[in-house]
């Protein structure tokens, strides 16, 4: 845009060289006042600087200042007439030219040239006045003729190279700045001469004679000079060093980028790598991040100053470079890093203070002491010439060290670079420490969860089992839901699913209490409703002590016992969803059973229901997280909003036949849950099996001690038929003792049952309710050795009670000899 001229004005040529200059800021306040301006208007610099331009004008022209400012911004400048008030009060009619000096993104600066109307001094006198006009300006100013040869320049331009003003006269830009791409600038000046449209705030980066070792940034503006007839007579240009402003913008941009990119995860190594990624290439050409091994593992680093032993445990956690190879090829991420004693990185770590050098000794070797002899290299070999080491410290604890090298940049690191590096590392240090603390807490929580949840499905032949557990908090992996498969006596198995209120580590701890209690009660071979009754008492009593733990109050539990010999399944529920029963043909229904109150809240007693299950029937035990999964099915069904709809959705997903239990179980959970779920969820699927009839042998034993011998012979014949001749002797002994005890001390019928499963199980049923006791008889006693002998010759033994009596059982291993 060309400089606008006030319409209707007729004056002689505006003599730039004779004009009195002053500078205005974006708010039209005077920021620079020259002696020529003082001569013209009478005001001294102390009186004029800081005042609004309107205060120097008569009221009618002062009112035009806002409008003129907008016109200047729109057209790149303005030329016209204004009337100022001299310090002595008289009006001074002025010719005024205003030119924009700075780009709009920076604070605006305007050069104002004032000339009293009616004066037209000659060129020789004007040159001296022009020198005085700009002597105090930091902006380089020059006038070139239409051949782009220097006619005049101020002293400030010398700071940008090219010599003093006298040496420039008559020369082209390429003559005074050989290293500059003069063709580009001259092309722009020719465009201004041709079109009359000024070019303002043209940003350029390069190296000039005054600063040959670093890239400098300049802002240049070009304006065409015209005669009275509007013909071009030359180019007026200004140049200002904006290197510091450019570097300040780059530093701010780098810090903003660091805030966006660092700390996005709670992973220590990834955060270290993010620091290296952010700093290259904006600050350095090569960055490496070494952390203490304890930090990478989430442990607490040593407090206070580090020692040589601490430094020896460094590992490379992140690194980035502008080129492949060099140092990053010498030390891989994850590898141990050791530095030479008293080297700068070691001093940085032990003192906690940053270290910087502008120039590295090119012949010196790297400070890394863990490199093999064949891989040693000097700084010259790697092209590294400047370095900084910054300790990574957070909350008063040193976590590691960050190393910055320059390879391609010619400039050495300065104090501002070190300050920027320290700012970046300080931000990264907080993120690394947060990640370290999270890693420590998560590892502890996961260790707790691993110890609380089943380590695997125990071996048993009653059911085929698959399970899937999904906590609401995927980060910690902790929740209050659990499942269990517990082998019981008589080849039976207990299937348990439960949940406690809440999430996280507190819920997991409460869940561990209940799970331990369930295992203890299961060992007593209690019925499902009795197990829940004891659990309810345990939870209720736990709230009455001084600790007053309420974490398990309101918990739910479903306890199921399946017998593969008879195919019977007994189950009871404490405020827990009833299981789904999938028939062998894939038809799914829900068990018809009563649901008791939550544990610890009191209420009606728990009731059990007994089902006869065909072989191949699948039980789906689940927690209510699957009913309120906040998810949608693959076919696009809406999220269920009531219990009936949720149950129906669950039923459709578990229905069907799938030979792969594990894949089916996980697929059901994936379909029912969404990533934004608010509750833990567990699913336990168990496909029932039946023990072959030929693996079970049963005898009714008459209440006659004389017939015990015949019972022993029958059991021996059965073992021979099963190919277990080696167990015949111990089995005869166990059968003899248990059957004899039942006949002598119990009432009602006596029945012997042998079961061949993963072990040989011997069960003796009688109608008595008295508990047998293992005794240690004296050598003179004639009896009392039955259970003692049984315990010595079997893996385990015990008693379980039935409504019609009790069963004393003993198990023998099929592979290991009895102790």
PDB file of N, CA and C in Angstrom, residues 477-539:
ATOM      1  N   UNK A 477      -5.929 -51.201  38.045  1.00  0.00           N
ATOM      2  CA  UNK A 477      -6.287 -52.609  37.964  1.00  0.00           C
ATOM      3  C   UNK A 477      -6.902 -53.147  39.237  1.00  0.00           C
ATOM      4  N   UNK A 478      -7.372 -52.261  40.111  1.00  0.00           N
ATOM      5  CA  UNK A 478      -7.919 -52.687  41.397  1.00  0.00           C
ATOM      6  C   UNK A 478      -9.426 -52.565  41.399  1.00  0.00           C
ATOM      7  N   UNK A 479     -10.058 -53.509  42.093  1.00  0.00           N
ATOM      8  CA  UNK A 479     -11.505 -53.458  42.230  1.00  0.00           C
ATOM      9  C   UNK A 479     -11.964 -54.322  43.374  1.00  0.00           C
ATOM     10  N   UNK A 480     -13.254 -54.275  43.631  1.00  0.00           N
ATOM     11  CA  UNK A 480     -13.811 -55.025  44.741  1.00  0.00           C
ATOM     12  C   UNK A 480     -14.526 -56.299  44.342  1.00  0.00           C
ATOM     13  N   UNK A 481     -14.525 -56.651  43.054  1.00  0.00           N
ATOM     14  CA  UNK A 481     -15.170 -57.889  42.601  1.00  0.00           C
ATOM     15  C   UNK A 481     -14.163 -59.036  42.634  1.00  0.00           C
ATOM     16  N   UNK A 482     -14.669 -60.246  42.835  1.00  0.00           N
ATOM     17  CA  UNK A 482     -13.767 -61.397  42.791  1.00  0.00           C
ATOM     18  C   UNK A 482     -14.545 -62.642  42.394  1.00  0.00           C
ATOM     19  N   UNK A 483     -13.793 -63.659  42.024  1.00  0.00           N
ATOM     20  CA  UNK A 483     -14.360 -64.966  41.695  1.00  0.00           C
ATOM     21  C   UNK A 483     -13.407 -66.019  42.246  1.00  0.00           C
ATOM     22  N   UNK A 484     -13.914 -67.213  42.436  1.00  0.00           N
ATOM     23  CA  UNK A 484     -13.098 -68.305  42.966  1.00  0.00           C
ATOM     24  C   UNK A 484     -13.642 -69.643  42.495  1.00  0.00           C
ATOM     25  N   UNK A 485     -12.731 -70.572  42.307  1.00  0.00           N
ATOM     26  CA  UNK A 485     -13.066 -71.975  42.057  1.00  0.00           C
ATOM     27  C   UNK A 485     -12.335 -72.768  43.128  1.00  0.00           C
ATOM     28  N   UNK A 486     -13.081 -73.414  44.020  1.00  0.00           N
ATOM     29  CA  UNK A 486     -12.492 -74.074  45.196  1.00  0.00           C
ATOM     30  C   UNK A 486     -12.826 -75.561  45.154  1.00  0.00           C
ATOM     31  N   UNK A 487     -11.844 -76.451  44.947  1.00  0.00           N
ATOM     32  CA  UNK A 487     -12.117 -77.898  45.011  1.00  0.00           C
ATOM     33  C   UNK A 487     -12.555 -78.298  46.418  1.00  0.00           C
ATOM     34  N   UNK A 488     -13.559 -79.134  46.497  1.00  0.00           N
ATOM     35  CA  UNK A 488     -14.084 -79.635  47.759  1.00  0.00           C
ATOM     36  C   UNK A 488     -13.918 -81.143  47.812  1.00  0.00           C
ATOM     37  N   UNK A 489     -14.235 -81.716  48.945  1.00  0.00           N
ATOM     38  CA  UNK A 489     -14.150 -83.162  49.098  1.00  0.00           C
ATOM     39  C   UNK A 489     -15.196 -83.841  48.219  1.00  0.00           C
ATOM     40  N   UNK A 490     -14.955 -85.114  47.943  1.00  0.00           N
ATOM     41  CA  UNK A 490     -15.921 -85.886  47.170  1.00  0.00           C
ATOM     42  C   UNK A 490     -15.980 -85.473  45.718  1.00  0.00           C
ATOM     43  N   UNK A 491     -14.888 -84.919  45.154  1.00  0.00           N
ATOM     44  CA  UNK A 491     -14.800 -84.495  43.752  1.00  0.00           C
ATOM     45  C   UNK A 491     -15.688 -83.308  43.445  1.00  0.00           C
ATOM     46  N   UNK A 492     -16.272 -82.700  44.477  1.00  0.00           N
ATOM     47  CA  UNK A 492     -17.140 -81.541  44.248  1.00  0.00           C
ATOM     48  C   UNK A 492     -16.304 -80.275  44.075  1.00  0.00           C
ATOM     49  N   UNK A 493     -16.966 -79.207  43.661  1.00  0.00           N
ATOM     50  CA  UNK A 493     -16.284 -77.936  43.464  1.00  0.00           C
ATOM     51  C   UNK A 493     -17.232 -76.814  43.878  1.00  0.00           C
ATOM     52  N   UNK A 494     -16.645 -75.769  44.503  1.00  0.00           N
ATOM     53  CA  UNK A 494     -17.421 -74.579  44.858  1.00  0.00           C
ATOM     54  C   UNK A 494     -17.095 -73.471  43.865  1.00  0.00           C
ATOM     55  N   UNK A 495     -18.120 -72.823  43.345  1.00  0.00           N
ATOM     56  CA  UNK A 495     -17.981 -71.686  42.440  1.00  0.00           C
ATOM     57  C   UNK A 495     -18.472 -70.453  43.179  1.00  0.00           C
ATOM     58  N   UNK A 496     -17.620 -69.446  43.267  1.00  0.00           N
ATOM     59  CA  UNK A 496     -17.939 -68.268  44.074  1.00  0.00           C
ATOM     60  C   UNK A 496     -17.733 -67.009  43.232  1.00  0.00           C
ATOM     61  N   UNK A 497     -18.676 -66.090  43.324  1.00  0.00           N
ATOM     62  CA  UNK A 497     -18.537 -64.753  42.746  1.00  0.00           C
ATOM     63  C   UNK A 497     -19.054 -63.764  43.776  1.00  0.00           C
ATOM     64  N   UNK A 498     -18.304 -62.669  43.996  1.00  0.00           N
ATOM     65  CA  UNK A 498     -18.742 -61.689  44.984  1.00  0.00           C
ATOM     66  C   UNK A 498     -18.243 -60.305  44.655  1.00  0.00           C
ATOM     67  N   UNK A 499     -18.735 -59.333  45.395  1.00  0.00           N
ATOM     68  CA  UNK A 499     -18.314 -57.946  45.204  1.00  0.00           C
ATOM     69  C   UNK A 499     -18.539 -57.172  46.492  1.00  0.00           C
ATOM     70  N   UNK A 500     -17.648 -56.203  46.715  1.00  0.00           N
ATOM     71  CA  UNK A 500     -17.791 -55.307  47.856  1.00  0.00           C
ATOM     72  C   UNK A 500     -18.019 -53.905  47.327  1.00  0.00           C
ATOM     73  N   UNK A 501     -18.616 -53.019  48.124  1.00  0.00           N
ATOM     74  CA  UNK A 501     -18.861 -51.654  47.639  1.00  0.00           C
ATOM     75  C   UNK A 501     -17.560 -50.908  47.387  1.00  0.00           C
ATOM     76  N   UNK A 502     -17.594 -49.996  46.411  1.00  0.00           N
ATOM     77  CA  UNK A 502     -16.465 -49.120  46.154  1.00  0.00           C
ATOM     78  C   UNK A 502     -15.500 -49.682  45.132  1.00  0.00           C
ATOM     79  N   UNK A 503     -14.418 -48.915  44.908  1.00  0.00           N
ATOM     80  CA  UNK A 503     -13.404 -49.278  43.927  1.00  0.00           C
ATOM     81  C   UNK A 503     -12.030 -48.985  44.516  1.00  0.00           C
ATOM     82  N   UNK A 504     -11.015 -49.398  43.805  1.00  0.00           N
ATOM     83  CA  UNK A 504      -9.656 -49.052  44.196  1.00  0.00           C
ATOM     84  C   UNK A 504      -9.100 -49.951  45.283  1.00  0.00           C
ATOM     85  N   UNK A 505      -8.050 -49.442  45.946  1.00  0.00           N
ATOM     86  CA  UNK A 505      -7.285 -50.274  46.868  1.00  0.00           C
ATOM     87  C   UNK A 505      -8.084 -50.620  48.117  1.00  0.00           C
ATOM     88  N   UNK A 506      -8.951 -49.715  48.605  1.00  0.00           N
ATOM     89  CA  UNK A 506      -9.755 -50.030  49.781  1.00  0.00           C
ATOM     90  C   UNK A 506     -10.721 -51.161  49.483  1.00  0.00           C
ATOM     91  N   UNK A 507     -11.363 -51.088  48.308  1.00  0.00           N
ATOM     92  CA  UNK A 507     -12.290 -52.161  47.932  1.00  0.00           C
ATOM     93  C   UNK A 507     -11.538 -53.476  47.763  1.00  0.00           C
ATOM     94  N   UNK A 508     -10.326 -53.414  47.176  1.00  0.00           N
ATOM     95  CA  UNK A 508      -9.545 -54.636  46.990  1.00  0.00           C
ATOM     96  C   UNK A 508      -9.169 -55.257  48.332  1.00  0.00           C
ATOM     97  N   UNK A 509      -8.808 -54.421  49.315  1.00  0.00           N
ATOM     98  CA  UNK A 509      -8.457 -54.953  50.638  1.00  0.00           C
ATOM     99  C   UNK A 509      -9.670 -55.595  51.302  1.00  0.00           C
ATOM    100  N   UNK A 510     -10.829 -54.939  51.194  1.00  0.00           N
ATOM    101  CA  UNK A 510     -12.051 -55.524  51.763  1.00  0.00           C
ATOM    102  C   UNK A 510     -12.406 -56.823  51.063  1.00  0.00           C
ATOM    103  N   UNK A 511     -12.225 -56.838  49.748  1.00  0.00           N
ATOM    104  CA  UNK A 511     -12.486 -58.066  49.002  1.00  0.00           C
ATOM    105  C   UNK A 511     -11.567 -59.186  49.478  1.00  0.00           C
ATOM    106  N   UNK A 512     -10.301 -58.869  49.742  1.00  0.00           N
ATOM    107  CA  UNK A 512      -9.378 -59.892  50.215  1.00  0.00           C
ATOM    108  C   UNK A 512      -9.814 -60.499  51.528  1.00  0.00           C
ATOM    109  N   UNK A 513     -10.378 -59.678  52.416  1.00  0.00           N
ATOM    110  CA  UNK A 513     -10.884 -60.208  53.684  1.00  0.00           C
ATOM    111  C   UNK A 513     -11.987 -61.233  53.452  1.00  0.00           C
ATOM    112  N   UNK A 514     -12.948 -60.852  52.607  1.00  0.00           N
ATOM    113  CA  UNK A 514     -14.075 -61.762  52.363  1.00  0.00           C
ATOM    114  C   UNK A 514     -13.616 -63.027  51.652  1.00  0.00           C
ATOM    115  N   UNK A 515     -12.723 -62.875  50.684  1.00  0.00           N
ATOM    116  CA  UNK A 515     -12.265 -64.045  49.938  1.00  0.00           C
ATOM    117  C   UNK A 515     -11.541 -65.028  50.855  1.00  0.00           C
ATOM    118  N   UNK A 516     -10.733 -64.505  51.770  1.00  0.00           N
ATOM    119  CA  UNK A 516     -10.049 -65.389  52.720  1.00  0.00           C
ATOM    120  C   UNK A 516     -11.052 -66.104  53.607  1.00  0.00           C
ATOM    121  N   UNK A 517     -12.077 -65.374  54.047  1.00  0.00           N
ATOM    122  CA  UNK A 517     -13.107 -65.989  54.883  1.00  0.00           C
ATOM    123  C   UNK A 517     -13.858 -67.072  54.125  1.00  0.00           C
ATOM    124  N   UNK A 518     -14.144 -66.828  52.844  1.00  0.00           N
ATOM    125  CA  UNK A 518     -14.859 -67.841  52.051  1.00  0.00           C
ATOM    126  C   UNK A 518     -14.031 -69.107  51.932  1.00  0.00           C
ATOM    127  N   UNK A 519     -12.713 -68.961  51.698  1.00  0.00           N
ATOM    128  CA  UNK A 519     -11.858 -70.143  51.608  1.00  0.00           C
ATOM    129  C   UNK A 519     -11.843 -70.917  52.925  1.00  0.00           C
ATOM    130  N   UNK A 520     -11.807 -70.200  54.027  1.00  0.00           N
ATOM    131  CA  UNK A 520     -11.804 -70.882  55.332  1.00  0.00           C
ATOM    132  C   UNK A 520     -13.102 -71.642  55.555  1.00  0.00           C
ATOM    133  N   UNK A 521     -14.218 -71.020  55.233  1.00  0.00           N
ATOM    134  CA  UNK A 521     -15.506 -71.681  55.417  1.00  0.00           C
ATOM    135  C   UNK A 521     -15.673 -72.845  54.451  1.00  0.00           C
ATOM    136  N   UNK A 522     -15.109 -72.701  53.221  1.00  0.00           N
ATOM    137  CA  UNK A 522     -15.208 -73.794  52.258  1.00  0.00           C
ATOM    138  C   UNK A 522     -14.460 -75.022  52.765  1.00  0.00           C
ATOM    139  N   UNK A 523     -13.342 -74.818  53.464  1.00  0.00           N
ATOM    140  CA  UNK A 523     -12.600 -75.955  54.003  1.00  0.00           C
ATOM    141  C   UNK A 523     -13.394 -76.720  55.050  1.00  0.00           C
ATOM    142  N   UNK A 524     -14.376 -76.039  55.668  1.00  0.00           N
ATOM    143  CA  UNK A 524     -15.217 -76.709  56.659  1.00  0.00           C
ATOM    144  C   UNK A 524     -16.321 -77.530  56.025  1.00  0.00           C
ATOM    145  N   UNK A 525     -16.420 -77.475  54.672  1.00  0.00           N
ATOM    146  CA  UNK A 525     -17.425 -78.242  53.935  1.00  0.00           C
ATOM    147  C   UNK A 525     -18.836 -77.894  54.379  1.00  0.00           C
ATOM    148  N   UNK A 526     -19.075 -76.607  54.609  1.00  0.00           N
ATOM    149  CA  UNK A 526     -20.407 -76.164  54.987  1.00  0.00           C
ATOM    150  C   UNK A 526     -21.282 -76.022  53.749  1.00  0.00           C
ATOM    151  N   UNK A 527     -22.570 -76.051  53.940  1.00  0.00           N
ATOM    152  CA  UNK A 527     -23.511 -75.860  52.846  1.00  0.00           C
ATOM    153  C   UNK A 527     -23.508 -74.392  52.431  1.00  0.00           C
ATOM    154  N   UNK A 528     -23.962 -74.051  51.211  1.00  0.00           N
ATOM    155  CA  UNK A 528     -23.936 -72.657  50.743  1.00  0.00           C
ATOM    156  C   UNK A 528     -24.629 -71.684  51.667  1.00  0.00           C
ATOM    157  N   UNK A 529     -25.800 -72.028  52.180  1.00  0.00           N
ATOM    158  CA  UNK A 529     -26.503 -71.075  53.037  1.00  0.00           C
ATOM    159  C   UNK A 529     -25.776 -70.878  54.364  1.00  0.00           C
ATOM    160  N   UNK A 530     -25.081 -71.941  54.839  1.00  0.00           N
ATOM    161  CA  UNK A 530     -24.312 -71.790  56.073  1.00  0.00           C
ATOM    162  C   UNK A 530     -23.072 -70.933  55.853  1.00  0.00           C
ATOM    163  N   UNK A 531     -22.447 -71.083  54.690  1.00  0.00           N
ATOM    164  CA  UNK A 531     -21.290 -70.240  54.372  1.00  0.00           C
ATOM    165  C   UNK A 531     -21.688 -68.775  54.394  1.00  0.00           C
ATOM    166  N   UNK A 532     -22.820 -68.435  53.762  1.00  0.00           N
ATOM    167  CA  UNK A 532     -23.268 -67.039  53.724  1.00  0.00           C
ATOM    168  C   UNK A 532     -23.658 -66.550  55.112  1.00  0.00           C
ATOM    169  N   UNK A 533     -24.243 -67.418  55.920  1.00  0.00           N
ATOM    170  CA  UNK A 533     -24.628 -67.009  57.272  1.00  0.00           C
ATOM    171  C   UNK A 533     -23.383 -66.664  58.096  1.00  0.00           C
ATOM    172  N   UNK A 534     -22.338 -67.485  57.982  1.00  0.00           N
ATOM    173  CA  UNK A 534     -21.099 -67.189  58.708  1.00  0.00           C
ATOM    174  C   UNK A 534     -20.439 -65.917  58.174  1.00  0.00           C
ATOM    175  N   UNK A 535     -20.479 -65.726  56.863  1.00  0.00           N
ATOM    176  CA  UNK A 535     -19.933 -64.497  56.296  1.00  0.00           C
ATOM    177  C   UNK A 535     -20.690 -63.280  56.822  1.00  0.00           C
ATOM    178  N   UNK A 536     -21.991 -63.405  56.892  1.00  0.00           N
ATOM    179  CA  UNK A 536     -22.811 -62.292  57.374  1.00  0.00           C
ATOM    180  C   UNK A 536     -22.447 -61.941  58.815  1.00  0.00           C
ATOM    181  N   UNK A 537     -22.257 -62.954  59.647  1.00  0.00           N
ATOM    182  CA  UNK A 537     -21.848 -62.704  61.038  1.00  0.00           C
ATOM    183  C   UNK A 537     -20.479 -62.044  61.089  1.00  0.00           C
ATOM    184  N   UNK A 538     -19.556 -62.518  60.248  1.00  0.00           N
ATOM    185  CA  UNK A 538     -18.212 -61.963  60.233  1.00  0.00           C
ATOM    186  C   UNK A 538     -18.235 -60.477  59.861  1.00  0.00           C
ATOM    187  N   UNK A 539     -18.991 -60.125  58.822  1.00  0.00           N
ATOM    188  CA  UNK A 539     -19.062 -58.728  58.394  1.00  0.00           C
ATOM    189  C   UNK A 539     -19.733 -57.877  59.454  1.00  0.00           C
TER     190      UNK A 539
END
